[in-house]
CSV table of C-alpha atoms and ligand atoms in Angstrom, one decimal:
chain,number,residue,atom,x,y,z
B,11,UNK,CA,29.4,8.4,-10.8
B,12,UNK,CA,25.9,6.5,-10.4
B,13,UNK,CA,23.1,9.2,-10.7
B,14,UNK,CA,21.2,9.8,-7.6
B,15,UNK,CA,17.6,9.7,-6.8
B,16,UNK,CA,16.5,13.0,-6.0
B,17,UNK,CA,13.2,12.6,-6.2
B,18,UNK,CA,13.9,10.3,-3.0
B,19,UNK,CA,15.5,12.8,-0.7
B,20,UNK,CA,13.9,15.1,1.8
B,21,UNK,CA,13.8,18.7,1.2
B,22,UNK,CA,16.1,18.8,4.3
B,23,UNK,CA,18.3,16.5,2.1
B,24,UNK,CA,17.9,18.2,-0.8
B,25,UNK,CA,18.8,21.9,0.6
B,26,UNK,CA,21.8,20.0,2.1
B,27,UNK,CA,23.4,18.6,-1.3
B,28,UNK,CA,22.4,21.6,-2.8
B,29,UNK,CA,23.8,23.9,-0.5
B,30,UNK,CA,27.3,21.7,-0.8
B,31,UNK,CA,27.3,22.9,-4.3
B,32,UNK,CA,26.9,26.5,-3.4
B,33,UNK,CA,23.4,26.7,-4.4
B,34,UNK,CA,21.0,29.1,-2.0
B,35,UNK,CA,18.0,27.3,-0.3
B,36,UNK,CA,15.3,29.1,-2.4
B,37,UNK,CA,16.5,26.5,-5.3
B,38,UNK,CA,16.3,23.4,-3.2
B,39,UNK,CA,12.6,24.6,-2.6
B,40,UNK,CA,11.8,25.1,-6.2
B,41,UNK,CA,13.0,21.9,-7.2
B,42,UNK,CA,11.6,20.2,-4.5
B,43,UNK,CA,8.4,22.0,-5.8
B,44,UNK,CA,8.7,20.7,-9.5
B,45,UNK,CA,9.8,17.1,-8.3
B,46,UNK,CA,5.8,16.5,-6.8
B,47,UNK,CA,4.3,18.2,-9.5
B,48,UNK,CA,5.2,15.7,-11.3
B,49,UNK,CA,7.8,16.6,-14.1
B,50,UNK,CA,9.8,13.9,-15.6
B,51,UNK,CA,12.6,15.9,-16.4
B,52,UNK,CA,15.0,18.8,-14.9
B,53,UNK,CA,14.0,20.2,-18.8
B,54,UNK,CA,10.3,21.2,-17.8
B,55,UNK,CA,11.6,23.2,-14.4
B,56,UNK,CA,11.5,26.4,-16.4
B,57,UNK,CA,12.5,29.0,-13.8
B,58,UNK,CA,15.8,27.5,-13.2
B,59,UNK,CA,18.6,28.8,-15.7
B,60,UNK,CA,19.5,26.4,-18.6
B,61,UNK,CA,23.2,25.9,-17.2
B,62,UNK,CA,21.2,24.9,-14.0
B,63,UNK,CA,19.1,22.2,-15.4
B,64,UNK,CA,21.9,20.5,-17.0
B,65,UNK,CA,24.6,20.8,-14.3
B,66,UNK,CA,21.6,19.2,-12.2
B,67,UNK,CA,21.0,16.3,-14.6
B,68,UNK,CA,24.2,15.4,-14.9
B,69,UNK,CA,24.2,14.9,-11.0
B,70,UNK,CA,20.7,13.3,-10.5
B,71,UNK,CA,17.7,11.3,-12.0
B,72,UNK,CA,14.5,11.7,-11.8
B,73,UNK,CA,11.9,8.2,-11.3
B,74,UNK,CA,9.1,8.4,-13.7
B,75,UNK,CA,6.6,5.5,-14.2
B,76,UNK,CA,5.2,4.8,-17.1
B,77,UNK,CA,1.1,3.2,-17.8
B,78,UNK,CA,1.9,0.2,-19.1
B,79,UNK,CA,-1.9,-1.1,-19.2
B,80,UNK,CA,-5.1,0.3,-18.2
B,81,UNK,CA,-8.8,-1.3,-17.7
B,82,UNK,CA,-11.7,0.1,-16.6
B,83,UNK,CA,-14.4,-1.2,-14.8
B,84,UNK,CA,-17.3,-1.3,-16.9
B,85,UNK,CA,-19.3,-1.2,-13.5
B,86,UNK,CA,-17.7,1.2,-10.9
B,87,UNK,CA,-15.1,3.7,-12.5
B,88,UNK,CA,-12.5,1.8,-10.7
B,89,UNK,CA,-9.6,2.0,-12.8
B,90,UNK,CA,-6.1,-1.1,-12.4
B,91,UNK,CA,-3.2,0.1,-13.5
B,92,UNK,CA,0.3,-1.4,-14.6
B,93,UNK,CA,2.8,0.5,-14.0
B,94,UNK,CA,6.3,-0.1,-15.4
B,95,UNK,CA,9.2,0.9,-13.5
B,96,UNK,CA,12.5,2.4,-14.6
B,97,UNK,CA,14.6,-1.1,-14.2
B,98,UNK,CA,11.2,-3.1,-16.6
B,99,UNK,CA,9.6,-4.5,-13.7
B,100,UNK,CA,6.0,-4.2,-13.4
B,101,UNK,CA,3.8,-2.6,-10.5
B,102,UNK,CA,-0.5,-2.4,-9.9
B,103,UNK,CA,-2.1,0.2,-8.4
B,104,UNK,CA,-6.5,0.7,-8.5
B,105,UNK,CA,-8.0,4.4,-8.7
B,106,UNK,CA,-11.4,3.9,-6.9
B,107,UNK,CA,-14.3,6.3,-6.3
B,108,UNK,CA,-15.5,7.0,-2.6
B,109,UNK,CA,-18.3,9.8,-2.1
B,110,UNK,CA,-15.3,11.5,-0.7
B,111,UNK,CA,-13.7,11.6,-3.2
B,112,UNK,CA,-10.8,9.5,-5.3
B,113,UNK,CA,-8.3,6.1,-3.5
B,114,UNK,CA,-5.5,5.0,-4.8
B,115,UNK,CA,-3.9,1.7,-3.5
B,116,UNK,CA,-0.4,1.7,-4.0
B,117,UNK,CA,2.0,-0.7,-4.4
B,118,UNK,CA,5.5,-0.8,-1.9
B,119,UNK,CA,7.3,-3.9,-3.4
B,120,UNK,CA,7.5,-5.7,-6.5
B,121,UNK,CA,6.3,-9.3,-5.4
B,122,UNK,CA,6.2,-10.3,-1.9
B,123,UNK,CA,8.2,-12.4,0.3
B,124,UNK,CA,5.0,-13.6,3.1
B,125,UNK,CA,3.9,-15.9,1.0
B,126,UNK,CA,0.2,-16.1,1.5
B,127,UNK,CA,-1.6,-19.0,0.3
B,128,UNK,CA,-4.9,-16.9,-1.1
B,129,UNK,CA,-2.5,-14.0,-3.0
B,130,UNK,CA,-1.9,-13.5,-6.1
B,131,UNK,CA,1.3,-11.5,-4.9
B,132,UNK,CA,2.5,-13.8,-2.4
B,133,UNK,CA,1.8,-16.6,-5.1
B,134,UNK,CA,4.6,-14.9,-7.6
B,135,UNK,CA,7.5,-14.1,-5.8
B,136,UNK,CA,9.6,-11.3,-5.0
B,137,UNK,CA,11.4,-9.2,-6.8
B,138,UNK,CA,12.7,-6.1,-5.2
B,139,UNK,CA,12.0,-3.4,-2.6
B,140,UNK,CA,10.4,0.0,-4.3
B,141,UNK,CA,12.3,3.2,-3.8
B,142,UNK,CA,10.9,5.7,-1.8
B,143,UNK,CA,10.4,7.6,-5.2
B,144,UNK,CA,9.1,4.9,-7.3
B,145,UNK,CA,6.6,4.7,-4.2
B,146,UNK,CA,5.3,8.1,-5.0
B,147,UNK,CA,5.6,7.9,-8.4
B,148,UNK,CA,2.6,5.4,-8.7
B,149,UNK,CA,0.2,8.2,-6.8
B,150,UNK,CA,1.8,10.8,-9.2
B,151,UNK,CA,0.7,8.6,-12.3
B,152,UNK,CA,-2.4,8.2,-11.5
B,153,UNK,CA,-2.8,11.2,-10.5
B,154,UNK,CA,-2.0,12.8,-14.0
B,155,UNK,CA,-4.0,10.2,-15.6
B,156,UNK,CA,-7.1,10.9,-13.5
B,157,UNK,CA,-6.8,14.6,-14.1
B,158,UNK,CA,-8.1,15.2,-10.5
B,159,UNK,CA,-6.7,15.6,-7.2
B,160,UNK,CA,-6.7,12.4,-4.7
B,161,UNK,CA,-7.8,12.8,-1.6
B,162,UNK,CA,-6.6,9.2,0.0
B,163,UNK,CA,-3.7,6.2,-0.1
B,164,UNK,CA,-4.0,3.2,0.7
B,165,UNK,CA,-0.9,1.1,0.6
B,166,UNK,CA,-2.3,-2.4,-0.1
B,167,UNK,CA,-1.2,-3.4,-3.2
B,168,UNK,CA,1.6,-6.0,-4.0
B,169,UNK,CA,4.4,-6.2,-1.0
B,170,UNK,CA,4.5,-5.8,2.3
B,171,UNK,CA,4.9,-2.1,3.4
B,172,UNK,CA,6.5,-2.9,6.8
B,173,UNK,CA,9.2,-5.1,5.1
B,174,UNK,CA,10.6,-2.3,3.0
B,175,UNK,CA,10.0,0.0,6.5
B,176,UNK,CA,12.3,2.6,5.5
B,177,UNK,CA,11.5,2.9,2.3
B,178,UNK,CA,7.8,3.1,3.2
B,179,UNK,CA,8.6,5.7,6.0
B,180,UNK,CA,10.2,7.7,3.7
B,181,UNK,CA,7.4,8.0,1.1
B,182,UNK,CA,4.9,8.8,3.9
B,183,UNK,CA,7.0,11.9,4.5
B,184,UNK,CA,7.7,12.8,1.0
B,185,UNK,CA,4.2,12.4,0.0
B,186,UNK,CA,2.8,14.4,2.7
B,187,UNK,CA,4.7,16.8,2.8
B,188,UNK,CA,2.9,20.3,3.2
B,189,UNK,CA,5.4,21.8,0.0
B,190,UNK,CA,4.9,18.2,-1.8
B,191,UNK,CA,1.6,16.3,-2.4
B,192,UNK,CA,0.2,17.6,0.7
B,193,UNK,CA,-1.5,14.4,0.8
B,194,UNK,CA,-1.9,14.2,5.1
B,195,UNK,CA,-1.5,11.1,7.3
B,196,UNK,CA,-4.9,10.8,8.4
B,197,UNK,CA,-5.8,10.4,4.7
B,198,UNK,CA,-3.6,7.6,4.1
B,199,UNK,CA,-4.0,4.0,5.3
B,200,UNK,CA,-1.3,1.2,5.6
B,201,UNK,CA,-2.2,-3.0,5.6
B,202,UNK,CA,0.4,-5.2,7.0
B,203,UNK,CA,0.1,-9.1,7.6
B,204,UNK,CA,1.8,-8.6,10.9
B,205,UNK,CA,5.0,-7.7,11.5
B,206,UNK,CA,5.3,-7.2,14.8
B,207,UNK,CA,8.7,-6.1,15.7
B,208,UNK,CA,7.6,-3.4,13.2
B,209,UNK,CA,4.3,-2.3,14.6
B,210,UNK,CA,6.4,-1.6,17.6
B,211,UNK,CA,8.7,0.5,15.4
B,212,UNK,CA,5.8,2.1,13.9
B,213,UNK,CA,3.8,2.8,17.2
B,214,UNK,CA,6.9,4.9,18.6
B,215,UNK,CA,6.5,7.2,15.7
B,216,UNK,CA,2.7,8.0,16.4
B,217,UNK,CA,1.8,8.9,13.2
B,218,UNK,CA,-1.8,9.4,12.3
B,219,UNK,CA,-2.2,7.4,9.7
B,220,UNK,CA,-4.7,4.3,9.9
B,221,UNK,CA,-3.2,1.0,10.6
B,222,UNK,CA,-5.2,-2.3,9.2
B,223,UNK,CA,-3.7,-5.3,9.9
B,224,UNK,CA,-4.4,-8.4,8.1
B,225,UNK,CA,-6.2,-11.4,10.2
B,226,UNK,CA,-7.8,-13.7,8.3
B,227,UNK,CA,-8.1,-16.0,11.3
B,228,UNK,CA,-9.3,-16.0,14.7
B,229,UNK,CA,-6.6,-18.6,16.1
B,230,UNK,CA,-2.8,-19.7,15.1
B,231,UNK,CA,-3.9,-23.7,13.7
B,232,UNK,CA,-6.4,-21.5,10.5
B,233,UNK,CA,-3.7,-18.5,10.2
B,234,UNK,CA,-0.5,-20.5,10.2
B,235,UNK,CA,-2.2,-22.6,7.4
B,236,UNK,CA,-2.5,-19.4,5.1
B,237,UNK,CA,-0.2,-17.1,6.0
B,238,UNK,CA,3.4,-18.0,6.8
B,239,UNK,CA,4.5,-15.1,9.2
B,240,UNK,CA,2.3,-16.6,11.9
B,241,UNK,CA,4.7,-19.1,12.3
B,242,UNK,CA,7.6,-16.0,13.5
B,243,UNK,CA,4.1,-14.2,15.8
B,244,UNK,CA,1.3,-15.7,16.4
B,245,UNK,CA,-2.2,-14.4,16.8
B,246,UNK,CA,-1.5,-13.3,20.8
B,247,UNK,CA,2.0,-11.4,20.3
B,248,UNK,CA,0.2,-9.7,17.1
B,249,UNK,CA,-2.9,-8.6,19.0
B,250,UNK,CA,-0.5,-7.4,21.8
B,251,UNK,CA,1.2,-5.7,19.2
B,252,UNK,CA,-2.1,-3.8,17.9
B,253,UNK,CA,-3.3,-2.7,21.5
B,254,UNK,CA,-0.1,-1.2,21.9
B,255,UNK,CA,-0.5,0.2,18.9
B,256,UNK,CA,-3.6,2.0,19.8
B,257,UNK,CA,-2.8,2.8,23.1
B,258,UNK,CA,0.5,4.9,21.9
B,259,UNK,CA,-1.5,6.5,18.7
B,260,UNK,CA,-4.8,6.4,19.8
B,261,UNK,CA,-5.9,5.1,16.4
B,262,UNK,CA,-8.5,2.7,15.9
B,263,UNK,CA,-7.3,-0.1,14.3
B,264,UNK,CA,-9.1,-2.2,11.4
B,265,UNK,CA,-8.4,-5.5,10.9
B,266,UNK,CA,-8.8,-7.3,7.5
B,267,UNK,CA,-10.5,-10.8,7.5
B,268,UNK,CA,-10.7,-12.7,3.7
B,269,UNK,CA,-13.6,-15.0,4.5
B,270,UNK,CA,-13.0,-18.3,2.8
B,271,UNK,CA,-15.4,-20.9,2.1
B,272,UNK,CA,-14.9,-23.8,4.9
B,273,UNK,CA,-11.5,-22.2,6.1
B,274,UNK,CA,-12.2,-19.5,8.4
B,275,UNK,CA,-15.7,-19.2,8.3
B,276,UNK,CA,-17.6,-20.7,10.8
B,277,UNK,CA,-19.8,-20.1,13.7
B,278,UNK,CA,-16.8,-21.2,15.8
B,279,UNK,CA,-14.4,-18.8,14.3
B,280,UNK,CA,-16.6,-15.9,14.2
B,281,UNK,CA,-17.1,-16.5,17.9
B,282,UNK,CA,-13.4,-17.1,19.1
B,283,UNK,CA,-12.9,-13.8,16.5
B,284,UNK,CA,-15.0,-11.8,19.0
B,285,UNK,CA,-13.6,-13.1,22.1
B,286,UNK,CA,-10.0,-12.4,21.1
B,287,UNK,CA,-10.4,-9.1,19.8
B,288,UNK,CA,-12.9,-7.6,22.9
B,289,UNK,CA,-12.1,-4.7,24.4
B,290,UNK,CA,-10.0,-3.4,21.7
B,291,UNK,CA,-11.1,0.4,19.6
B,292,UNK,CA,-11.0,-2.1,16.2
B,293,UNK,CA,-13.4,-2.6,13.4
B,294,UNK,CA,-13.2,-5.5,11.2
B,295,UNK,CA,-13.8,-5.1,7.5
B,296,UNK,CA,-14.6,-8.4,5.9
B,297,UNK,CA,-13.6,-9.3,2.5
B,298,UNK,CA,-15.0,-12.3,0.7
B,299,UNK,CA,-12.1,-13.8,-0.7
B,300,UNK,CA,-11.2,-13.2,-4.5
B,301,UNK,CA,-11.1,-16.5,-6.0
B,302,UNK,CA,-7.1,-16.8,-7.2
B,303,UNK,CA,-5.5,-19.7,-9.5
B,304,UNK,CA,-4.2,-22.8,-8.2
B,305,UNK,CA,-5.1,-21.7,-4.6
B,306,UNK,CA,-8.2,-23.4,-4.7
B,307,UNK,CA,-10.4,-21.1,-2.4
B,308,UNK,CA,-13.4,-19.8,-2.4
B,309,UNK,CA,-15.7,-17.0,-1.1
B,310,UNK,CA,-18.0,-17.5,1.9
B,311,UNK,CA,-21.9,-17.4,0.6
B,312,UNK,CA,-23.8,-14.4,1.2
B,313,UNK,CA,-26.0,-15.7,4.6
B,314,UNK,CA,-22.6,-17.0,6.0
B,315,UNK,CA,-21.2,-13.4,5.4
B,316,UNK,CA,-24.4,-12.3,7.8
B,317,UNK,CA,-24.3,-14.2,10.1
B,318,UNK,CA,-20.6,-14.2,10.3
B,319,UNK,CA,-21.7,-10.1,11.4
B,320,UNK,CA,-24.5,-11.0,13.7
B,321,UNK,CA,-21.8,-13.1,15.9
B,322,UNK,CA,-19.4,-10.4,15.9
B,323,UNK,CA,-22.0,-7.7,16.6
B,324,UNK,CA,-24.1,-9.6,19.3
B,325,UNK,CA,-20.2,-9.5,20.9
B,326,UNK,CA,-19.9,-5.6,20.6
B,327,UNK,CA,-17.3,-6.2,17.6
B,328,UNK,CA,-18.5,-4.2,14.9
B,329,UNK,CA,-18.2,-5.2,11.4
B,330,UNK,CA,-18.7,-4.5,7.6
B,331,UNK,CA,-18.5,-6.3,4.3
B,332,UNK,CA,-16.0,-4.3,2.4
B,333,UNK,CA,-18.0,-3.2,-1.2
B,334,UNK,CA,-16.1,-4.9,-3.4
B,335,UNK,CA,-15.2,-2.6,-6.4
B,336,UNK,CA,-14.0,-2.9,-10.3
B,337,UNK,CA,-14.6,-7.1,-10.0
B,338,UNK,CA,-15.3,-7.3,-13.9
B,339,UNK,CA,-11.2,-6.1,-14.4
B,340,UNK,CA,-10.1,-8.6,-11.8
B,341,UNK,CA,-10.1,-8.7,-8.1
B,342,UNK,CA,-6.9,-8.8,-6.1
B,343,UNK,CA,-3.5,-7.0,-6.9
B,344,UNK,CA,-0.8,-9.5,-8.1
B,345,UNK,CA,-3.1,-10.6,-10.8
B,346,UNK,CA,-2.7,-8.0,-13.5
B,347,UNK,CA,0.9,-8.8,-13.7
B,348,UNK,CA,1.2,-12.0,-13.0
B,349,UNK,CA,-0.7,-12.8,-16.0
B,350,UNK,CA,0.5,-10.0,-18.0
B,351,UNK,CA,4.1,-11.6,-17.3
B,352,UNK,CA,3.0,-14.9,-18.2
B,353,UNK,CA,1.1,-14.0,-21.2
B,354,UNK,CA,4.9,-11.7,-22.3
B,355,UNK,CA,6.8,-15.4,-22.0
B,356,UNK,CA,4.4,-17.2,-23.8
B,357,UNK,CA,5.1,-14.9,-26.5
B,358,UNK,CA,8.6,-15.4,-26.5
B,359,UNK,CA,9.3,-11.4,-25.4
F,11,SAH,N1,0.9,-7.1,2.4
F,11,SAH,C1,-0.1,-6.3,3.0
F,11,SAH,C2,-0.8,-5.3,2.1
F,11,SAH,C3,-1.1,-5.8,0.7
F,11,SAH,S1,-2.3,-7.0,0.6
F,11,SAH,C4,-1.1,-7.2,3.7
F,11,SAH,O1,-1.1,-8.4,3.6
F,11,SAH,O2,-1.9,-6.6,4.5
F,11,SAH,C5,-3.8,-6.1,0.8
F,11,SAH,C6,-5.0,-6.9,1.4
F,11,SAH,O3,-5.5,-7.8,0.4
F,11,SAH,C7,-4.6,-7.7,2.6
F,11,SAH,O4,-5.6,-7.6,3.6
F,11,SAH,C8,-4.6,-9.1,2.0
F,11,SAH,O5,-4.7,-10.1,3.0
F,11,SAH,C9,-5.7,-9.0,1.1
F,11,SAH,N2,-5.8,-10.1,0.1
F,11,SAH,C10,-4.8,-10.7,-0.6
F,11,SAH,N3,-5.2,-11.6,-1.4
F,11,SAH,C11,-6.6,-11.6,-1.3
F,11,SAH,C12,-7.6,-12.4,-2.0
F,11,SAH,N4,-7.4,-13.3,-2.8
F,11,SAH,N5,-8.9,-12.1,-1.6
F,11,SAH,C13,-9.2,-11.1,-0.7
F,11,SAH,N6,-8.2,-10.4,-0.1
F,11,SAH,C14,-6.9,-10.6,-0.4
F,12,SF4,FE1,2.2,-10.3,0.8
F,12,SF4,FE2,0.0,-9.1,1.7
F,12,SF4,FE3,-0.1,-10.9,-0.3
F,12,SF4,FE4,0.5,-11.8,2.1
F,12,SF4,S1,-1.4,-10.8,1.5
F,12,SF4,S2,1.5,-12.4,0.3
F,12,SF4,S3,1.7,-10.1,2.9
F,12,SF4,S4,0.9,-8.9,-0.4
């Protein structure tokens, strides 16, 4: 019999199975309990009996990550990460410092399957989905590593959450969880390119978690150059997407926009930006493009940054240059591993 993934089930689920092996519910809590502390093995749950701990690993398994690499930013604090996972395969996440308090971007697949022209990610491949557990495992890591308590997720690091939904889903309630991480929903934000037959999903189950959805382009000609999925929905049925969204929530949504030198820059774009997204609760963060190899793009200058604002503002759209943080340890996630994976096969591992 496979071993199962404990660390993956609910404490409903948990309680369940264990209660199917005549164990009382007071167990399935302490376990539960141990399982987002942290431990790696059914070994450090010391207040279960030894007979216990081994009838339990014999059943289950418990997904640990292990730091693979580690650079700091000689600048920021802002710590990458490569994680490895249980099956070799490698995953980023980036500890960064906020004045309130410590971010971790997570990653929810290894690779990606949207195929973005500027990402590092989308550049490499997929892979595989990430396991609910291996989800939370990165924010555990980290965690342990930083020695502190984080206060917020943000799940944009490689993949697309909202094409490993379930999965994604999952985490968010495993990781919130009140007995668990306690990490709350309104501390935790999720990026998606823009699938909208997800957003739909996702706006039926009203969570409270912020929504930022990746733009990059005012009209369907510049976005279906870049990023693929706006070929399936366009810019229209992905706004319509976002106001329902906010209407059902009542969320503010943030939408991302990667300004690229002569792409999606311009006077014209900024004002055809503002026109689409008026009337809507949203704020756009803008994100001068990391520079990524073989895409040939590069960021917008400084003034075109400003006055790429002023246009939006003068329309009542408010927006902000995201501060761009760690750049001396490299930019964008997909770029650790990606060269970490080519530098491994040059050597002949
Ligand atoms: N797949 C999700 C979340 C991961 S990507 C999404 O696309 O939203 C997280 C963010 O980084 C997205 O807004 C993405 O568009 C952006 N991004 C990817 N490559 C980038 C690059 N080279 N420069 C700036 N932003 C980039
Ligand atoms: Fe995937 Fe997001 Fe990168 Fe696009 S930007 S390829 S959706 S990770």
């Amino acid at each position: 019999m496979p071993l199962t993934d404990i660390k993956s089930m609910t404490k409903e689920e948990i309680r369940e199975a264990f209660a199917q092996d005549g164990l009382p519910a007071f167990r399935a809590k302490q376990v539960f309990t141990w399982l987002h502390r942290g431990v790696e093995s059914f070994e450090e749950m010391t207040d279960l009996s030894k007979d216990l701990r081994a009838s339990l690993a014999e059943k289950y398994y418990i997904s640990v990550t292990t730091i693979e690499k580690k650079l700091v930013s000689g600048y920021d604090n802002t710590v990458k990460y490569l994680l490895r996972l249980p099956d070799g395969e490698y995953v980023e996440c980036v500890l960064m410092e906020y004045h309130h308090g410590l971010t971790v971007c997570i990653s929810t697949q290894v690779g990606c399957r949207m195929g973005c022209t500027f990402c590092a990610t989308g550049r490499s491949g997929f892979s595989r989905n990430l396991l609910p557990s291996e989800i939370l495992a990165q924010v555990q890591a980290v965690q342990k590593d930083a020695g502190r308590r984080l206060s917020n997720i943000v799940l944009m690091g490689m993949g697309e959450p909202l094409d490993n939904y379930e999965n994604v889903l999952r985490f968010l309630e495993l990781v919130s969880d009140h007995e668990g991480m306690n990490i709350g929903m309104r501390h935790i934000s999720l990026s998606t390119c823009g699938l909208v037959d997800r957003i739909y999903d996702l706006a039926e189950k009203k969570l409270q978690l912020t929504l930022s959805v990746s733009l990059h382009a005012p009209n369907d000609e510049i976005r279906s150059r870049t990023m693929p999925i706006n070929k399936k929905w366009g810019v229209e049925e992905l706004l319509r997407a976002c106001r329902d969204y906010e209407k059902a929530t009542g969320r503010r949504i943030s939408f991302e926009y990667a300004m690229i030198s002569g792409v999606n820059d311009s006077d014209e774009c900024a004002r055809e930006l503002a026109a689409r997204l008026k009337g809507s609760l949203c704020h756009v963060n803008l994100i001068p493009v990391n520079a990524v190899s073989g895409a040939g793009y590069h960021k917008s200058t400084i003034d075109r940054q400003k006055r790429f604002i002023k246009i939006l503002g003068d329309r009542g759209i408010t927006a902000t240059v995201r501060r761009t943080l760690g750049s001396d340890i490299n930019a964008s996630c997909g770029q650790l591993r990606r060269r970490y994976q080519e530098e491994k096969s040059s050597e002949g591992i």
